[in-house]
Amino acid sequence: GSGIESIHTYFYGFFSALIKLPASYSAGVVTAFYISNYDTFPHNHDEVDFEFLGVAAGTPYLLQTNIYGDGSAKGREERINLWFDATADFHRYSILWNSYQLVFFIDDIPIRRMARSGELGHQYPSKPMKAYSSIWDGSNWATDGGHSPVNYAYGPFVASFTDLKLQGCEEGSICSDQQNEISSIRDLTEQQKNDLAWVRENHLTYTYCNDRQRYPIPFPECS
C-alpha cells in the first residue's frame, strides 16, 4: 500500500479531491480519503473517513463513511451503493467540517450529514486534523466480510487522485475570509436536503443507527 499526508494541520475546513478508483477486480482493496489526528492524539483521536471497498469485476463499488470522535471505540459506519462507475472517470469526494455540521459530498451532492448536538458531546470531531489518502490491503474485512481477499494476480491496483483542495484554518495561522466562510455554514440548502434524502432513500445499504446486533443501545444521535 501507499499513502499521502498533508503538510499542514487544519482546524475545521473543506477537504476535497477528484478520485478514480482501481478498475476491474479489486476485491479486498481499500482506497481511502480522510482527515484524522491519530498521530497527535493516539488515545482520543478524531477521524472522518471515505473508504471505497474493492469489488469483483462488474459489481458497483460500495462506499463506507465513518466518523470517530474523541477516541470513541465505536465506529459510526454507513455504506452506500455508488450510482455511477467510479472506475471510469474522476468524481469529486468532499468533506465539510465545522463547528455546526459535518457533511460528506459526492460531486457536490450531500450523502451524509452529522449535525453537532449536545447529545454528541466530545464525540463530535473537534480537534485539528490532517488530510490523508491511501490504498491498502483490507482482505480481512473489506469485501464480503473478508471472504473475498485481495488477489494480487489482478494487480497492480491503481487509485488516482488529482485537484486536491484543502481549505481550512491552518493550525497556528490567522484564518482567511474564505476559511471563515466555510466555518460559518450552519445547514444545507433546500436543494441539498432534497439531494441528501434521495441518496439515503435509494442508495443507503447500512447505517449504524439500525444495527441492533452490534449496538443494542443506540447512539444518542440515532433517536
PDB file of C-alpha atoms in Angstrom:
ATOM      1  CA  GLY A   1       0.000   0.000   0.000  1.00  0.00           C
ATOM      2  CA  SER A   2       0.891   3.652  -0.057  1.00  0.00           C
ATOM      3  CA  GLY A   3      -0.413   6.948   1.248  1.00  0.00           C
ATOM      4  CA  ILE A   4      -0.293  10.737   1.158  1.00  0.00           C
ATOM      5  CA  GLU A   5      -0.324  13.071   4.173  1.00  0.00           C
ATOM      6  CA  SER A   6      -0.914  16.822   4.191  1.00  0.00           C
ATOM      7  CA  ILE A   7       1.881  19.074   5.423  1.00  0.00           C
ATOM      8  CA  HIS A   8      -0.443  21.291   7.437  1.00  0.00           C
ATOM      9  CA  THR A   9      -2.952  20.560  10.190  1.00  0.00           C
ATOM     10  CA  TYR A  10      -6.383  22.183   9.906  1.00  0.00           C
ATOM     11  CA  PHE A  11      -8.981  23.214  12.449  1.00  0.00           C
ATOM     12  CA  TYR A  12     -12.254  22.921  10.547  1.00  0.00           C
ATOM     13  CA  GLY A  13     -12.353  23.264   6.778  1.00  0.00           C
ATOM     14  CA  PHE A  14     -13.267  21.808   3.390  1.00  0.00           C
ATOM     15  CA  PHE A  15     -11.269  18.827   2.113  1.00  0.00           C
ATOM     16  CA  SER A  16     -11.820  17.598  -1.427  1.00  0.00           C
ATOM     17  CA  ALA A  17     -10.235  15.525  -4.190  1.00  0.00           C
ATOM     18  CA  LEU A  18     -11.025  14.106  -7.595  1.00  0.00           C
ATOM     19  CA  ILE A  19     -10.567  10.342  -7.320  1.00  0.00           C
ATOM     20  CA  LYS A  20     -10.693   7.477  -9.814  1.00  0.00           C
ATOM     21  CA  LEU A  21     -10.815   4.024  -8.246  1.00  0.00           C
ATOM     22  CA  PRO A  22      -8.981   0.816  -9.237  1.00  0.00           C
ATOM     23  CA  ALA A  23     -10.645  -0.805 -12.244  1.00  0.00           C
ATOM     24  CA  SER A  24     -11.739  -4.398 -12.876  1.00  0.00           C
ATOM     25  CA  TYR A  25     -11.235  -6.856  -9.995  1.00  0.00           C
ATOM     26  CA  SER A  26     -10.275  -5.089  -6.753  1.00  0.00           C
ATOM     27  CA  ALA A  27     -11.810  -7.258  -4.002  1.00  0.00           C
ATOM     28  CA  GLY A  28     -10.116  -6.670  -0.652  1.00  0.00           C
ATOM     29  CA  VAL A  29      -8.502  -3.409  -1.754  1.00  0.00           C
ATOM     30  CA  VAL A  30      -9.433  -0.300   0.246  1.00  0.00           C
ATOM     31  CA  THR A  31      -8.960   3.179  -1.192  1.00  0.00           C
ATOM     32  CA  ALA A  32      -9.342   5.921   1.411  1.00  0.00           C
ATOM     33  CA  PHE A  33      -9.576   9.707   1.637  1.00  0.00           C
ATOM     34  CA  TYR A  34      -9.900  11.023   5.169  1.00  0.00           C
ATOM     35  CA  ILE A  35      -8.980  13.516   7.874  1.00  0.00           C
ATOM     36  CA  SER A  36      -7.514  12.407  11.202  1.00  0.00           C
ATOM     37  CA  ASN A  37      -5.370  13.417  14.174  1.00  0.00           C
ATOM     38  CA  TYR A  38      -4.346   9.947  15.336  1.00  0.00           C
ATOM     39  CA  ASP A  39      -0.626  10.819  15.239  1.00  0.00           C
ATOM     40  CA  THR A  40      -1.181  13.714  17.666  1.00  0.00           C
ATOM     41  CA  PHE A  41      -3.945  12.216  19.823  1.00  0.00           C
ATOM     42  CA  PRO A  42      -3.475   8.411  19.738  1.00  0.00           C
ATOM     43  CA  HIS A  43      -5.747   7.814  22.743  1.00  0.00           C
ATOM     44  CA  ASN A  44      -8.566  10.252  21.941  1.00  0.00           C
ATOM     45  CA  HIS A  45      -8.278  10.909  18.223  1.00  0.00           C
ATOM     46  CA  ASP A  46     -10.903  12.200  15.781  1.00  0.00           C
ATOM     47  CA  GLU A  47     -11.319  10.818  12.261  1.00  0.00           C
ATOM     48  CA  VAL A  48     -13.665  11.284   9.294  1.00  0.00           C
ATOM     49  CA  ASP A  49     -13.391   8.675   6.510  1.00  0.00           C
ATOM     50  CA  PHE A  50     -14.267   7.966   2.927  1.00  0.00           C
ATOM     51  CA  GLU A  51     -13.440   4.268   2.390  1.00  0.00           C
ATOM     52  CA  PHE A  52     -14.038   2.693  -1.021  1.00  0.00           C
ATOM     53  CA  LEU A  53     -14.367  -1.065  -0.680  1.00  0.00           C
ATOM     54  CA  GLY A  54     -12.975  -3.144  -3.544  1.00  0.00           C
ATOM     55  CA  VAL A  55     -15.261  -5.345  -5.616  1.00  0.00           C
ATOM     56  CA  ALA A  56     -15.327  -8.163  -8.143  1.00  0.00           C
ATOM     57  CA  ALA A  57     -15.403  -7.084 -11.791  1.00  0.00           C
ATOM     58  CA  GLY A  58     -18.752  -5.704 -12.898  1.00  0.00           C
ATOM     59  CA  THR A  59     -20.051  -5.053  -9.381  1.00  0.00           C
ATOM     60  CA  PRO A  60     -20.761  -1.465  -8.253  1.00  0.00           C
ATOM     61  CA  TYR A  61     -18.412  -0.045  -5.647  1.00  0.00           C
ATOM     62  CA  LEU A  62     -19.554   0.230  -2.045  1.00  0.00           C
ATOM     63  CA  LEU A  63     -18.600   3.431  -0.234  1.00  0.00           C
ATOM     64  CA  GLN A  64     -18.236   3.313   3.524  1.00  0.00           C
ATOM     65  CA  THR A  65     -18.162   6.540   5.507  1.00  0.00           C
ATOM     66  CA  ASN A  66     -17.149   6.623   9.135  1.00  0.00           C
ATOM     67  CA  ILE A  67     -16.866   9.144  11.953  1.00  0.00           C
ATOM     68  CA  TYR A  68     -14.837   8.801  15.156  1.00  0.00           C
ATOM     69  CA  GLY A  69     -14.817  11.415  17.898  1.00  0.00           C
ATOM     70  CA  ASP A  70     -12.545  11.742  20.918  1.00  0.00           C
ATOM     71  CA  GLY A  71     -11.202   8.223  20.664  1.00  0.00           C
ATOM     72  CA  SER A  72     -14.582   6.506  20.631  1.00  0.00           C
ATOM     73  CA  ALA A  73     -14.106   2.764  20.044  1.00  0.00           C
ATOM     74  CA  LYS A  74     -17.473   2.663  18.291  1.00  0.00           C
ATOM     75  CA  GLY A  75     -17.414   3.498  14.600  1.00  0.00           C
ATOM     76  CA  ARG A  76     -20.348   5.327  13.099  1.00  0.00           C
ATOM     77  CA  GLU A  77     -20.242   3.421   9.803  1.00  0.00           C
ATOM     78  CA  GLU A  78     -22.623   3.907   6.920  1.00  0.00           C
ATOM     79  CA  ARG A  79     -22.491   2.335   3.457  1.00  0.00           C
ATOM     80  CA  ILE A  80     -23.992   3.352   0.150  1.00  0.00           C
ATOM     81  CA  ASN A  81     -24.018   1.890  -3.347  1.00  0.00           C
ATOM     82  CA  LEU A  82     -22.481   4.339  -5.815  1.00  0.00           C
ATOM     83  CA  TRP A  83     -24.864   5.233  -8.662  1.00  0.00           C
ATOM     84  CA  PHE A  84     -22.072   5.557 -11.245  1.00  0.00           C
ATOM     85  CA  ASP A  85     -18.948   3.714 -12.385  1.00  0.00           C
ATOM     86  CA  ALA A  86     -16.290   5.114 -10.057  1.00  0.00           C
ATOM     87  CA  THR A  87     -13.525   3.435 -12.090  1.00  0.00           C
ATOM     88  CA  ALA A  88     -14.375   5.004 -15.462  1.00  0.00           C
ATOM     89  CA  ASP A  89     -13.691   8.642 -14.608  1.00  0.00           C
ATOM     90  CA  PHE A  90     -12.829  11.017 -11.804  1.00  0.00           C
ATOM     91  CA  HIS A  91     -15.507  12.079  -9.317  1.00  0.00           C
ATOM     92  CA  ARG A  92     -15.187  14.659  -6.558  1.00  0.00           C
ATOM     93  CA  TYR A  93     -15.385  13.499  -2.939  1.00  0.00           C
ATOM     94  CA  SER A  94     -15.513  16.180  -0.252  1.00  0.00           C
ATOM     95  CA  ILE A  95     -15.777  16.682   3.490  1.00  0.00           C
ATOM     96  CA  LEU A  96     -17.149  19.882   5.031  1.00  0.00           C
ATOM     97  CA  TRP A  97     -16.334  20.100   8.730  1.00  0.00           C
ATOM     98  CA  ASN A  98     -17.032  22.999  11.035  1.00  0.00           C
ATOM     99  CA  SER A  99     -18.451  23.689  14.490  1.00  0.00           C
ATOM    100  CA  TYR A 100     -22.041  23.275  13.239  1.00  0.00           C
ATOM    101  CA  GLN A 101     -22.044  20.236  10.969  1.00  0.00           C
ATOM    102  CA  LEU A 102     -20.031  17.546   9.224  1.00  0.00           C
ATOM    103  CA  VAL A 103     -21.114  16.737   5.657  1.00  0.00           C
ATOM    104  CA  PHE A 104     -19.872  14.200   3.090  1.00  0.00           C
ATOM    105  CA  PHE A 105     -20.364  15.109  -0.591  1.00  0.00           C
ATOM    106  CA  ILE A 106     -20.005  13.296  -3.912  1.00  0.00           C
ATOM    107  CA  ASP A 107     -19.886  15.663  -6.902  1.00  0.00           C
ATOM    108  CA  ASP A 108     -21.468  18.372  -4.697  1.00  0.00           C
ATOM    109  CA  ILE A 109     -24.341  16.030  -3.707  1.00  0.00           C
ATOM    110  CA  PRO A 110     -24.507  15.531   0.079  1.00  0.00           C
ATOM    111  CA  ILE A 111     -24.622  11.851   1.024  1.00  0.00           C
ATOM    112  CA  ARG A 112     -24.362  12.110   4.801  1.00  0.00           C
ATOM    113  CA  ARG A 113     -24.700  14.824   7.432  1.00  0.00           C
ATOM    114  CA  MET A 114     -23.973  14.900  11.144  1.00  0.00           C
ATOM    115  CA  ALA A 115     -25.147  17.996  12.988  1.00  0.00           C
ATOM    116  CA  ARG A 116     -23.292  18.968  16.132  1.00  0.00           C
ATOM    117  CA  SER A 117     -25.507  18.491  19.156  1.00  0.00           C
ATOM    118  CA  GLY A 118     -25.339  18.381  22.912  1.00  0.00           C
ATOM    119  CA  GLU A 119     -26.033  14.638  22.839  1.00  0.00           C
ATOM    120  CA  LEU A 120     -22.810  14.014  20.908  1.00  0.00           C
ATOM    121  CA  GLY A 121     -20.676  15.935  23.361  1.00  0.00           C
ATOM    122  CA  HIS A 122     -16.961  15.256  22.812  1.00  0.00           C
ATOM    123  CA  GLN A 123     -17.769  12.569  20.242  1.00  0.00           C
ATOM    124  CA  TYR A 124     -18.216  15.298  17.636  1.00  0.00           C
ATOM    125  CA  PRO A 125     -14.762  15.689  15.962  1.00  0.00           C
ATOM    126  CA  SER A 126     -13.358  18.897  17.378  1.00  0.00           C
ATOM    127  CA  LYS A 127      -9.554  18.786  17.323  1.00  0.00           C
ATOM    128  CA  PRO A 128      -7.243  19.895  14.464  1.00  0.00           C
ATOM    129  CA  MET A 129      -6.697  17.236  11.783  1.00  0.00           C
ATOM    130  CA  LYS A 130      -4.514  16.468   8.772  1.00  0.00           C
ATOM    131  CA  ALA A 131      -5.785  15.177   5.427  1.00  0.00           C
ATOM    132  CA  TYR A 132      -4.737  11.754   4.142  1.00  0.00           C
ATOM    133  CA  SER A 133      -5.291   9.420   1.205  1.00  0.00           C
ATOM    134  CA  SER A 134      -4.221   5.799   0.951  1.00  0.00           C
ATOM    135  CA  ILE A 135      -4.642   2.449  -0.781  1.00  0.00           C
ATOM    136  CA  TRP A 136      -4.114  -0.735   1.207  1.00  0.00           C
ATOM    137  CA  ASP A 137      -4.913  -4.419   1.725  1.00  0.00           C
ATOM    138  CA  GLY A 138      -8.163  -4.834   3.684  1.00  0.00           C
ATOM    139  CA  SER A 139      -8.552  -8.544   2.909  1.00  0.00           C
ATOM    140  CA  ASN A 140      -9.805  -9.442   6.376  1.00  0.00           C
ATOM    141  CA  TRP A 141     -12.941  -7.270   6.204  1.00  0.00           C
ATOM    142  CA  ALA A 142     -13.438  -5.041   3.160  1.00  0.00           C
ATOM    143  CA  THR A 143     -15.268  -7.297   0.667  1.00  0.00           C
ATOM    144  CA  ASP A 144     -17.948  -9.859   1.554  1.00  0.00           C
ATOM    145  CA  GLY A 145     -16.979  -9.587   5.203  1.00  0.00           C
ATOM    146  CA  GLY A 146     -13.450 -10.779   4.446  1.00  0.00           C
ATOM    147  CA  HIS A 147     -14.487 -13.772   2.317  1.00  0.00           C
ATOM    148  CA  SER A 148     -13.015 -12.162  -0.842  1.00  0.00           C
ATOM    149  CA  PRO A 149      -9.387 -11.236  -0.084  1.00  0.00           C
ATOM    150  CA  VAL A 150      -7.005  -9.394  -2.384  1.00  0.00           C
ATOM    151  CA  ASN A 151      -5.889 -11.432  -5.380  1.00  0.00           C
ATOM    152  CA  TYR A 152      -2.554  -9.944  -6.440  1.00  0.00           C
ATOM    153  CA  ALA A 153      -2.764 -11.659  -9.821  1.00  0.00           C
ATOM    154  CA  TYR A 154      -5.097  -8.782 -10.775  1.00  0.00           C
ATOM    155  CA  GLY A 155      -2.617  -6.104  -9.639  1.00  0.00           C
ATOM    156  CA  PRO A 156      -1.309  -3.523  -9.707  1.00  0.00           C
ATOM    157  CA  PHE A 157      -4.264  -1.741  -8.118  1.00  0.00           C
ATOM    158  CA  VAL A 158      -4.125   1.947  -9.007  1.00  0.00           C
ATOM    159  CA  ALA A 159      -6.132   4.715  -7.368  1.00  0.00           C
ATOM    160  CA  SER A 160      -5.691   8.151  -8.967  1.00  0.00           C
ATOM    161  CA  PHE A 161      -6.025  11.429  -7.081  1.00  0.00           C
ATOM    162  CA  THR A 162      -5.978  14.950  -8.523  1.00  0.00           C
ATOM    163  CA  ASP A 163      -7.196  18.516  -7.907  1.00  0.00           C
ATOM    164  CA  LEU A 164      -6.814  18.265  -4.157  1.00  0.00           C
ATOM    165  CA  LYS A 165      -8.415  21.119  -2.195  1.00  0.00           C
ATOM    166  CA  LEU A 166      -7.510  21.740   1.435  1.00  0.00           C
ATOM    167  CA  GLN A 167      -9.351  24.859   2.533  1.00  0.00           C
ATOM    168  CA  GLY A 168      -9.268  25.285   6.271  1.00  0.00           C
ATOM    169  CA  CYS A 169      -7.792  27.269   9.096  1.00  0.00           C
ATOM    170  CA  GLU A 170      -4.194  26.095   9.294  1.00  0.00           C
ATOM    171  CA  GLU A 171      -3.158  25.488  12.863  1.00  0.00           C
ATOM    172  CA  GLY A 172      -1.171  28.447  14.177  1.00  0.00           C
ATOM    173  CA  SER A 173      -2.222  30.859  11.404  1.00  0.00           C
ATOM    174  CA  ILE A 174      -4.805  33.623  11.004  1.00  0.00           C
ATOM    175  CA  CYS A 175      -7.885  32.367   9.153  1.00  0.00           C
ATOM    176  CA  SER A 176      -8.693  33.896   5.767  1.00  0.00           C
ATOM    177  CA  ASP A 177     -12.130  35.220   4.789  1.00  0.00           C
ATOM    178  CA  GLN A 178     -12.702  32.067   2.709  1.00  0.00           C
ATOM    179  CA  GLN A 179     -11.852  29.865   5.684  1.00  0.00           C
ATOM    180  CA  ASN A 180     -14.144  31.894   7.931  1.00  0.00           C
ATOM    181  CA  GLU A 181     -16.923  31.482   5.356  1.00  0.00           C
ATOM    182  CA  ILE A 182     -16.519  27.687   5.465  1.00  0.00           C
ATOM    183  CA  SER A 183     -16.708  27.814   9.259  1.00  0.00           C
ATOM    184  CA  SER A 184     -19.985  29.748   9.153  1.00  0.00           C
ATOM    185  CA  ILE A 185     -22.060  27.248   7.096  1.00  0.00           C
ATOM    186  CA  ARG A 186     -24.726  26.099   9.561  1.00  0.00           C
ATOM    187  CA  ASP A 187     -27.032  23.948   7.420  1.00  0.00           C
ATOM    188  CA  LEU A 188     -27.741  22.539   3.963  1.00  0.00           C
ATOM    189  CA  THR A 189     -29.722  24.401   1.332  1.00  0.00           C
ATOM    190  CA  GLU A 190     -33.205  23.120   0.476  1.00  0.00           C
ATOM    191  CA  GLN A 191     -31.871  21.563  -2.741  1.00  0.00           C
ATOM    192  CA  GLN A 192     -29.064  19.868  -0.819  1.00  0.00           C
ATOM    193  CA  LYS A 193     -31.586  18.499   1.680  1.00  0.00           C
ATOM    194  CA  ASN A 194     -33.601  17.036  -1.197  1.00  0.00           C
ATOM    195  CA  ASP A 195     -30.476  15.519  -2.728  1.00  0.00           C
ATOM    196  CA  LEU A 196     -29.473  14.003   0.617  1.00  0.00           C
ATOM    197  CA  ALA A 197     -32.926  12.461   1.048  1.00  0.00           C
ATOM    198  CA  TRP A 198     -32.699  10.943  -2.455  1.00  0.00           C
ATOM    199  CA  VAL A 199     -29.326   9.343  -1.739  1.00  0.00           C
ATOM    200  CA  ARG A 200     -30.436   7.900   1.576  1.00  0.00           C
ATOM    201  CA  GLU A 201     -33.724   6.578   0.209  1.00  0.00           C
ATOM    202  CA  ASN A 202     -32.245   4.957  -2.891  1.00  0.00           C
ATOM    203  CA  HIS A 203     -28.621   4.052  -2.114  1.00  0.00           C
ATOM    204  CA  LEU A 204     -28.107   3.642   1.640  1.00  0.00           C
ATOM    205  CA  THR A 205     -27.401  -0.046   2.377  1.00  0.00           C
ATOM    206  CA  TYR A 206     -26.206   0.095   6.001  1.00  0.00           C
ATOM    207  CA  THR A 207     -26.287   2.528   8.904  1.00  0.00           C
ATOM    208  CA  TYR A 208     -25.003   2.007  12.425  1.00  0.00           C
ATOM    209  CA  CYS A 209     -28.248   3.517  13.736  1.00  0.00           C
ATOM    210  CA  ASN A 210     -30.189   0.416  12.630  1.00  0.00           C
ATOM    211  CA  ASP A 211     -27.641  -2.184  13.724  1.00  0.00           C
ATOM    212  CA  ARG A 212     -29.070  -3.543  16.973  1.00  0.00           C
ATOM    213  CA  GLN A 213     -26.819  -6.617  16.857  1.00  0.00           C
ATOM    214  CA  ARG A 214     -23.645  -4.549  17.178  1.00  0.00           C
ATOM    215  CA  TYR A 215     -25.192  -1.690  19.121  1.00  0.00           C
ATOM    216  CA  PRO A 216     -28.129  -2.853  21.302  1.00  0.00           C
ATOM    217  CA  ILE A 217     -28.123   0.594  22.917  1.00  0.00           C
ATOM    218  CA  PRO A 218     -28.493   3.130  20.087  1.00  0.00           C
ATOM    219  CA  PHE A 219     -26.132   6.045  19.750  1.00  0.00           C
ATOM    220  CA  PRO A 220     -27.623   9.248  21.210  1.00  0.00           C
ATOM    221  CA  GLU A 221     -27.997  10.938  17.823  1.00  0.00           C
ATOM    222  CA  CYS A 222     -29.909   7.967  16.374  1.00  0.00           C
ATOM    223  CA  SER A 223     -33.051   8.732  18.343  1.00  0.00           C
TER     224      SER A 223
END
